[in-house]
C-alpha positions as CSV (number, residue, x, y, z in Angstrom):
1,X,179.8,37.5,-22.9
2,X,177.6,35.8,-25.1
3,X,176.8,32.1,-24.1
4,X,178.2,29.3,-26.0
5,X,175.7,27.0,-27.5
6,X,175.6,24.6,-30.7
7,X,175.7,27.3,-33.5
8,X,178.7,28.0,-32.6
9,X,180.2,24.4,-33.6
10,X,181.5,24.3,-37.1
11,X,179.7,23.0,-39.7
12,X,181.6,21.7,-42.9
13,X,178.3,21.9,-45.2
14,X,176.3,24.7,-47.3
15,X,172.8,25.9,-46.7
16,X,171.2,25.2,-49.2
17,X,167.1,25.1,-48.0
18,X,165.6,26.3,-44.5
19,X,162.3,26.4,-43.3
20,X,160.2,27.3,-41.0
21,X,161.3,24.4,-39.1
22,X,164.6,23.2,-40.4
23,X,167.9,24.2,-42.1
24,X,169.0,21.5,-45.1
25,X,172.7,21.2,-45.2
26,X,174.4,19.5,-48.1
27,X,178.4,18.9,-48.5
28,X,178.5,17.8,-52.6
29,X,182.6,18.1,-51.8
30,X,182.1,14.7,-49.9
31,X,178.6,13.1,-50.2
32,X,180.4,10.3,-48.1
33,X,180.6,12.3,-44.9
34,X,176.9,12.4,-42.8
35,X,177.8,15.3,-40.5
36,X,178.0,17.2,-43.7
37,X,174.8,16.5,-44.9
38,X,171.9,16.7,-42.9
39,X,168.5,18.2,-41.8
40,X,168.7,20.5,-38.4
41,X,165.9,21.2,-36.7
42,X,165.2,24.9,-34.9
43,X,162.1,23.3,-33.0
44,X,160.5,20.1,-32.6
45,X,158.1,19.0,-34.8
46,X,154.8,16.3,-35.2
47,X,154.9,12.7,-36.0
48,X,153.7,13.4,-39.9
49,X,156.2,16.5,-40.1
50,X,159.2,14.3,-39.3
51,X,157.6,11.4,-41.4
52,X,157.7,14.0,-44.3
53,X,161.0,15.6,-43.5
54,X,162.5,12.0,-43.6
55,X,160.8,11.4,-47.2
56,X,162.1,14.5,-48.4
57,X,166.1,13.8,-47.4
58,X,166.1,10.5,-48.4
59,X,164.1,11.4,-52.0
60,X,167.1,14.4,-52.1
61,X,169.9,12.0,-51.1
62,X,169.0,9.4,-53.4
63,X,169.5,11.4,-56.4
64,X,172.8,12.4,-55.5
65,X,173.8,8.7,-55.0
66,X,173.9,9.2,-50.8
67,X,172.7,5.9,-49.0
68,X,171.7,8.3,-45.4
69,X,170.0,10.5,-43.7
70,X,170.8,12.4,-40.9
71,X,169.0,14.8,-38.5
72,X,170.1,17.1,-35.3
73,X,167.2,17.9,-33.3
74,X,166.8,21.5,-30.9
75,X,169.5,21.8,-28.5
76,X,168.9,21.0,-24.3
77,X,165.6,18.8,-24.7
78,X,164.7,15.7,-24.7
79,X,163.5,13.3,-27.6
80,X,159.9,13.8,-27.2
81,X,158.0,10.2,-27.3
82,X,156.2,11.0,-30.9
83,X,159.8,11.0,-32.2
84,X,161.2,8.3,-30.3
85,X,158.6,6.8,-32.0
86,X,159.3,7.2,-35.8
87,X,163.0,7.1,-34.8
88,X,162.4,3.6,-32.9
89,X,159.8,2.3,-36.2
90,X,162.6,3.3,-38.9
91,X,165.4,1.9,-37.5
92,X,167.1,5.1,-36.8
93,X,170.5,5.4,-34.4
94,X,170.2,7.6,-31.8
95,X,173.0,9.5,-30.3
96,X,173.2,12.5,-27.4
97,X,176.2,14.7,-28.3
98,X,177.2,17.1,-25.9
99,X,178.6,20.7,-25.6
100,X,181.8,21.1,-23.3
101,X,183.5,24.3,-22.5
102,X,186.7,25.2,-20.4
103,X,189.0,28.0,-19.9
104,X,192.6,27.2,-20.8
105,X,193.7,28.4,-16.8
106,X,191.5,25.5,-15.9
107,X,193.0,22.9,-17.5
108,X,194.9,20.5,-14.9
109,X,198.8,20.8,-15.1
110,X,200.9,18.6,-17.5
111,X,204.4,18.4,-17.7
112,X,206.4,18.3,-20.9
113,X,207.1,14.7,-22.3
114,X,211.0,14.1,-24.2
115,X,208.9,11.6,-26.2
116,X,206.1,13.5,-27.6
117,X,205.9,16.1,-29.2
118,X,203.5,18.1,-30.6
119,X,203.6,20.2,-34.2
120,X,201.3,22.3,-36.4
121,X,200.7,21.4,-39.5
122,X,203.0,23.1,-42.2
123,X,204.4,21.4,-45.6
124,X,207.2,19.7,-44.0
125,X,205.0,17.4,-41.9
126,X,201.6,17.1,-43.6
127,X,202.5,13.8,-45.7
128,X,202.8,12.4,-42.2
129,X,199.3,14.0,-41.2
130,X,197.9,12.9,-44.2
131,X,199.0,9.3,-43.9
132,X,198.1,9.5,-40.3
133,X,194.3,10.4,-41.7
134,X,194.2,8.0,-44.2
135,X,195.0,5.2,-41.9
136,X,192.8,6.2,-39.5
137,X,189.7,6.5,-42.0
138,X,190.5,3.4,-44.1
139,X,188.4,1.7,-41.9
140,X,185.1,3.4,-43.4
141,X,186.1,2.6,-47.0
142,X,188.6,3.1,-49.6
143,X,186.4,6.4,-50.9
144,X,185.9,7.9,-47.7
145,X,189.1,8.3,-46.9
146,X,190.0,9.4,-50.2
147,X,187.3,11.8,-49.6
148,X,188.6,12.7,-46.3
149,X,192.1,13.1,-47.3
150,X,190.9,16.0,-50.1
151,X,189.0,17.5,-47.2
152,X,191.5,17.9,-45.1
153,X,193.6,19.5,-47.3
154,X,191.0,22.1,-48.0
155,X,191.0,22.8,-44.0
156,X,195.1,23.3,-44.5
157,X,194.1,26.2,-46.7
158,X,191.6,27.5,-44.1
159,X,193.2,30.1,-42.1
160,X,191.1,29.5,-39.4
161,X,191.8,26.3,-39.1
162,X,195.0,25.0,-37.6
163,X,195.8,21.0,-37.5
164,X,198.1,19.6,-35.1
165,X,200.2,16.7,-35.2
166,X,201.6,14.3,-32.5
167,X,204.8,12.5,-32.8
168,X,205.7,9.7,-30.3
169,X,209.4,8.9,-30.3
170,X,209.2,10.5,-33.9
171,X,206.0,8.4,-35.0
172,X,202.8,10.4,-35.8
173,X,200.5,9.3,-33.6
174,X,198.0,11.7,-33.2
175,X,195.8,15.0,-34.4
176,X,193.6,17.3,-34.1
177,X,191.7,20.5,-35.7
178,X,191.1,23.6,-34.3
179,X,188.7,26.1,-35.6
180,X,189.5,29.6,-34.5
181,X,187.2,32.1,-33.8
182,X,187.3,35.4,-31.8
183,X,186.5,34.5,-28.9
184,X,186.4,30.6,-28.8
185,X,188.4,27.8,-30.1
186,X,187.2,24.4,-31.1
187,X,187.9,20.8,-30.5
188,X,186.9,19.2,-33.5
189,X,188.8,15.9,-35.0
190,X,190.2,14.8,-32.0
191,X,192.1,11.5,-32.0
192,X,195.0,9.2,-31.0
193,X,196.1,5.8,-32.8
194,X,194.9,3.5,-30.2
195,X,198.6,1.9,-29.3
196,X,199.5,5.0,-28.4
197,X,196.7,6.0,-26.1
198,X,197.5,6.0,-22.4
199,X,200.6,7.6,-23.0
200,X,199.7,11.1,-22.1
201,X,199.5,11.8,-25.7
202,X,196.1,13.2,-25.8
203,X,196.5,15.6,-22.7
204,X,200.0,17.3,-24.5
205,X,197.5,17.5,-27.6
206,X,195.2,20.2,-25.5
207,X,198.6,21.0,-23.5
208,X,199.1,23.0,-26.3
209,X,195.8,24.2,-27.0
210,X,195.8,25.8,-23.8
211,X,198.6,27.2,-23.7
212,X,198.7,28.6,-27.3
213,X,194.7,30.1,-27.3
214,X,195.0,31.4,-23.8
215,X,192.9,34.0,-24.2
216,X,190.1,32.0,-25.7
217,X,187.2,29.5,-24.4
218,X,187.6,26.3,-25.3
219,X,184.9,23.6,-26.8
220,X,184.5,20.8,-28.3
221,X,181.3,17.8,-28.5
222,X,181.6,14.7,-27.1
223,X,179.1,11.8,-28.0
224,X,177.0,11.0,-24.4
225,X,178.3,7.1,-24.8
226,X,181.9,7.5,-25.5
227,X,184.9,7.7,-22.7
228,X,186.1,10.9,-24.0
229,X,183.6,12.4,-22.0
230,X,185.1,11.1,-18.7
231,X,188.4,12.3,-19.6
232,X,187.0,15.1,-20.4
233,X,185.0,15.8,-17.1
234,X,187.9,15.1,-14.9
235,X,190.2,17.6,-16.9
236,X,187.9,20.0,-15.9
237,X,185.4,20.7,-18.8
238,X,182.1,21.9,-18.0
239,X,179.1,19.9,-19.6
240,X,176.9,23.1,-20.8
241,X,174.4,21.8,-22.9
242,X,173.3,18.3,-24.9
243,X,171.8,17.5,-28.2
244,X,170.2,14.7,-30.1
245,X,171.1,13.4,-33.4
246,X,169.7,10.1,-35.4
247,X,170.8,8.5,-38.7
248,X,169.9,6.2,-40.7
249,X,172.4,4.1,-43.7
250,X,170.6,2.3,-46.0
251,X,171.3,-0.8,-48.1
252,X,170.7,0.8,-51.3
């Protein structure tokens, strides 16, 4: 089997310029959304490379009205101190994601809930996913989860994408996207409304996951800092690789 590693996490972006060194993704669908538009890098680079590279997004972000930058740097290393550097002087935020995998026969046993109950989906329920969304997202600002909202309903066109939804006592509660693939299936998306967490809610949302994609690897990113991870780790998930990112919002 082919091992799992970042490139096969979904990206919602185009290609639109690669280099020696990089790969320039831009999302003009939502100009809002950073993991949509950003630099990657293949291999690490010198001080006055990411100095330029940093020039160039911004310059190419400003035009189309984008207040960020974003950049992913090579996969299972860390931050060298030249880049820690620029990062640290620019006032970049750092963050370590990291790559989880599981098979769905190692998932830890959980019994079926009478309040919750878990739905793709279809055009009877997805005003209720799309509220869900919306409410969720507000939070970022009236366009991005306008934005969001549109995108979402691209990825209910998407045949290999399947949303799920999570009613508690007949209140949706939470979601999540998966992105199918042959062999694997992604995590992506993953969230409860925070009343509702502790309720087992999250576990009956990869419940069924696992029992529906059986025959695929699971995987998903977690970000190094948040308690996800833990969850994550004592369901059984095995931490297979790290990444950093940075970004930088600014005021104008």
């Amino acid at each position: 089997m082919t091992p799992i590693t970042f490139n096969d996490i979904h990206k919602v972006g185009h290609n639109i310029h690669e280099t020696e060194t990089f790969t320039h993704f831009h999302y003009p669908e939502m100009l809002s959304r950073y993991n949509s538009n950003f630099i990657e890098y293949k291999a690490w680079v010198s001080k006055e490379e990411l100095l330029r590279d940093i020039k160039y997004l911004r310059d190419f972000h400003v035009k189309n009205g984008q207040k960020h930058v974003k950049f992913y740097f090579p996969a299972g290393g860390e931050i060298p101190d030249h880049i820690k550097a620029v990062l640290t002087e620019n006032g970049f935020e750092v963050e370590k994601m990291e790559l989880y995998t599981i098979q769905p026969s190692l998932f830890p046993r959980v019994e079926s809930h009478p309040d919750i109950s878990i739905q793709p989906v279809n055009d009877a329920n997805c005003e209720d996913f799309l509220s869900l969304q919306y409410q969720q997202d507000i939070q970022f600002g009236t366009n991005f989860a306008v934005e969001k909202i549109a995108l979402y309903k691209r990825f209910f066109e998407d045949p290999k994408i399947v949303q799920l939804l999570a009613y508690y006592k007949g209140i949706p509660v939470g979601s999540v996207h998966l992105i199918l693939s042959e062999g694997t299936v992604e995590i992506d998306d993953f969230s409860v409304k925070p009343d509702y967490q502790r309720k087992g809610i999250g576990s009956r949302l990869q419940k069924y996951v696992m029992e529906h994609y059986s025959d695929k690897t699971v995987i998903l990113v977690a970000e190094g800092s948040d308690t996800p991870r833990e969850m994550y780790q004592r369901q059984n998930y095995q931490l297979i690789d790290f990444q950093y990112e940075a970004t930088k919002v600014y005021e104008s």
